[in-house]
Amino acid sequence: MPKAVAVIYLHGFMSSEQAHKAKLCSDFLKQYYPSTVFHVPRLPDKPRQAIDFLEQYIAELQQHYCCCLIGSSLGGFYAQLFSAKYHCKSVLINPLVDASQRLMIYDESEVGQLQNPYTGEYFSIDVDDHDAVEVAARILPAPANQHLVLLQMADQVLDAQIASHYFQRASCIIEPAGDHQYQNLERYLSHVFAWLLAA
């Protein structure tokens, strides 16, 4: 008997499981794919801890479900990493590509402690986090057709040109305007889930 399908949404840096895009996905699945399980774990703010957490979290779900991933921003980096590891499809929304370089902006030696505005928790980004992301990036295969990438090129947080070049061999939906939050994601949810859940 085939496994049931579980979609795992991975939120971005300094976000939470209450992310607006996660709610849009949850509501859409409840209406159109009610038998699909939807998980939105709260990811640790520190990348080393997030990667370690997801290693165990996804491995456990894989025992019971056929997993698919949706990741936004830094969650898009994580989704790419674990879709490669577990050979599953992923949808990446304004994904972070140059993760190690980007994290330098938040290094504790430059900014000290950070506070997640959604959870109120304090944390810092240190060399252990940089090392974890660098190791992960080095083992990533070239992007392939297991990814569907949604980019809005007016992203004010990440350089979408980097992502559009990096994912040029993947399936991409690219819009010239928008922002990092990815405006009007609901327009594409039918396409996203038809692609993600296709056998």
Coordinates of C-alpha atoms in Angstrom, one line a residue:
M1 CA 0.0 0.0 0.0
P2 CA 1.5 3.4 -1.0
K3 CA 2.4 5.9 1.8
A4 CA 0.2 8.9 2.4
V5 CA 1.6 12.2 1.3
A6 CA 2.9 14.8 3.8
V7 CA 3.8 18.4 2.8
I8 CA 6.4 20.0 5.1
Y9 CA 6.6 23.8 5.1
L10 CA 9.9 25.3 6.2
H11 CA 9.7 29.0 7.2
G12 CA 12.4 31.6 6.7
F13 CA 15.0 33.2 8.9
M14 CA 13.6 34.8 12.1
S15 CA 10.1 33.7 11.1
S16 CA 7.9 31.1 12.7
E17 CA 5.3 28.4 12.1
Q18 CA 2.7 31.1 12.0
A19 CA 4.1 32.5 8.7
H20 CA 1.4 33.9 6.4
K21 CA 2.5 31.7 3.4
A22 CA 2.2 28.6 5.6
K23 CA -1.3 29.5 6.5
L24 CA -2.2 30.1 2.8
C25 CA -0.8 26.6 2.0
S26 CA -2.6 25.0 4.9
D27 CA -6.0 26.5 4.0
F28 CA -5.6 25.5 0.3
L29 CA -4.8 21.9 1.2
K30 CA -7.7 21.6 3.6
Q31 CA -10.0 22.8 0.8
Y32 CA -8.6 20.9 -2.2
Y33 CA -6.4 18.1 -0.9
P34 CA -7.9 17.2 2.5
S35 CA -6.2 13.8 2.7
T36 CA -2.7 15.4 2.4
V37 CA -1.0 15.9 5.8
F38 CA 0.5 19.3 6.3
H39 CA 3.4 20.0 8.8
V40 CA 4.8 23.4 9.7
P41 CA 7.6 22.8 12.3
R42 CA 9.0 25.7 14.3
L43 CA 12.6 25.8 13.1
P44 CA 15.4 26.8 15.5
D45 CA 16.7 30.2 14.6
K46 CA 20.3 29.0 14.6
P47 CA 21.1 27.3 11.3
R48 CA 23.2 24.5 12.9
Q49 CA 20.3 23.6 15.2
A50 CA 17.8 23.9 12.4
I51 CA 19.7 21.5 10.1
D52 CA 20.2 19.0 13.0
F53 CA 16.5 19.3 13.9
L54 CA 15.3 18.7 10.3
E55 CA 17.6 15.7 9.9
Q56 CA 15.6 13.9 12.6
Y57 CA 12.2 15.5 11.9
I58 CA 12.1 14.6 8.2
A59 CA 13.7 11.2 8.7
E60 CA 11.0 10.3 11.1
L61 CA 8.2 11.5 8.8
Q62 CA 9.8 9.6 5.9
Q63 CA 9.1 6.4 7.7
H64 CA 5.3 7.0 7.5
Y65 CA 4.8 9.4 4.6
C66 CA 5.9 10.3 1.1
C67 CA 7.3 13.7 1.9
C68 CA 7.3 16.9 -0.2
L69 CA 8.8 20.2 0.9
I70 CA 8.0 23.9 0.6
G71 CA 10.6 26.3 1.7
S72 CA 10.7 30.1 1.9
S73 CA 13.9 32.2 2.0
L74 CA 16.4 30.4 4.3
G75 CA 13.7 27.6 4.5
G76 CA 14.2 27.3 0.8
F77 CA 17.8 26.6 1.3
Y78 CA 16.9 23.9 3.8
A79 CA 14.2 22.5 1.5
Q80 CA 16.8 22.2 -1.3
L81 CA 19.2 20.4 1.0
F82 CA 16.7 17.8 2.3
S83 CA 14.9 17.3 -1.0
A84 CA 18.3 16.2 -2.4
K85 CA 19.0 14.0 0.5
Y86 CA 15.6 12.3 0.5
H87 CA 14.9 12.5 -3.3
C88 CA 11.6 14.3 -2.9
K89 CA 10.1 17.3 -4.7
S90 CA 10.3 20.8 -3.3
V91 CA 8.8 24.2 -4.0
L92 CA 11.2 27.0 -3.2
I93 CA 9.8 30.5 -2.7
N94 CA 12.3 33.4 -3.0
P95 CA 14.9 30.9 -1.8
L96 CA 18.2 31.9 -0.2
V97 CA 21.1 30.6 -2.4
D98 CA 24.3 32.1 -1.0
A99 CA 23.4 31.1 2.6
S100 CA 26.9 31.3 4.2
Q101 CA 27.6 34.7 2.7
R102 CA 24.3 36.0 3.7
L103 CA 24.7 34.9 7.3
M104 CA 27.8 37.0 7.6
I105 CA 25.5 40.1 7.9
Y106 CA 24.1 38.6 11.1
D107 CA 27.3 37.3 12.6
E108 CA 27.4 37.9 16.4
S109 CA 30.7 39.7 16.1
E110 CA 29.0 42.3 14.0
V111 CA 25.5 42.6 15.5
G112 CA 25.5 40.7 18.8
Q113 CA 22.3 39.0 19.8
L114 CA 19.3 38.9 17.6
Q115 CA 15.7 38.5 18.6
N116 CA 13.1 36.6 16.6
P117 CA 10.2 39.1 16.3
Y118 CA 7.6 36.3 16.2
T119 CA 8.8 34.1 19.0
G120 CA 10.6 36.7 21.2
E121 CA 13.6 34.3 21.5
Y122 CA 17.1 35.7 21.5
F123 CA 20.0 34.0 19.6
S124 CA 23.2 34.7 17.8
I125 CA 24.9 33.5 14.6
D126 CA 28.4 32.1 15.2
V127 CA 31.1 30.2 13.4
D128 CA 29.3 26.9 14.1
D129 CA 26.3 28.1 12.1
H130 CA 28.6 29.3 9.2
D131 CA 30.3 25.9 9.1
A132 CA 27.1 24.0 9.1
V133 CA 25.7 26.0 6.2
E134 CA 29.0 25.8 4.2
V135 CA 29.2 22.0 4.6
A136 CA 25.6 21.7 3.5
A137 CA 26.1 23.9 0.5
R138 CA 29.2 22.0 -0.7
I139 CA 27.2 18.7 -0.9
L140 CA 24.2 20.1 -2.8
P141 CA 23.9 18.7 -6.3
A142 CA 23.1 21.0 -9.2
P143 CA 19.5 22.1 -9.2
A144 CA 17.3 19.8 -11.2
N145 CA 13.7 19.1 -12.1
Q146 CA 12.8 18.1 -8.5
H147 CA 12.4 21.8 -7.7
L148 CA 9.8 24.3 -8.6
V149 CA 11.1 27.8 -7.9
L150 CA 9.0 30.9 -7.4
L151 CA 10.9 34.2 -7.7
Q152 CA 9.8 37.8 -7.4
M153 CA 12.6 39.8 -8.8
A154 CA 11.9 43.0 -6.8
D155 CA 12.8 41.0 -3.6
Q156 CA 14.2 43.7 -1.3
V157 CA 16.0 41.2 1.1
L158 CA 17.7 38.7 -1.2
D159 CA 19.3 39.2 -4.6
A160 CA 16.8 37.4 -6.9
Q161 CA 19.3 37.6 -9.8
I162 CA 21.5 35.1 -7.9
A163 CA 18.7 32.7 -7.5
S164 CA 17.4 33.0 -11.1
H165 CA 20.8 32.2 -12.4
Y166 CA 21.4 29.3 -9.9
F167 CA 18.1 27.7 -10.7
Q168 CA 18.1 28.3 -14.4
R169 CA 17.8 24.5 -15.1
A170 CA 14.9 24.0 -12.7
S171 CA 11.2 24.8 -13.3
C172 CA 10.8 28.5 -12.5
I173 CA 8.0 31.0 -12.2
I174 CA 9.6 34.5 -12.3
E175 CA 7.8 37.8 -11.8
P176 CA 9.5 41.2 -12.4
A177 CA 7.9 42.9 -9.4
G178 CA 6.8 41.7 -6.0
D179 CA 8.9 41.5 -2.8
H180 CA 10.6 39.1 -0.4
Q181 CA 7.2 38.1 1.2
Y182 CA 6.1 36.9 -2.2
Q183 CA 3.0 38.9 -3.0
N184 CA -0.2 37.1 -4.0
L185 CA 1.1 33.6 -3.6
E186 CA -2.5 32.3 -3.6
R187 CA -2.5 32.9 -7.4
Y188 CA -0.1 30.0 -7.9
L189 CA -1.2 27.5 -5.2
S190 CA -3.2 25.4 -7.6
H191 CA -0.2 25.0 -9.8
V192 CA 2.2 24.5 -6.9
F193 CA 0.2 21.6 -5.4
A194 CA -0.7 20.1 -8.7
W195 CA 3.0 19.9 -9.5
L196 CA 4.1 19.0 -6.0
L197 CA 1.6 16.2 -5.5
A198 CA 1.7 14.7 -9.0
A199 CA 2.7 11.0 -9.0

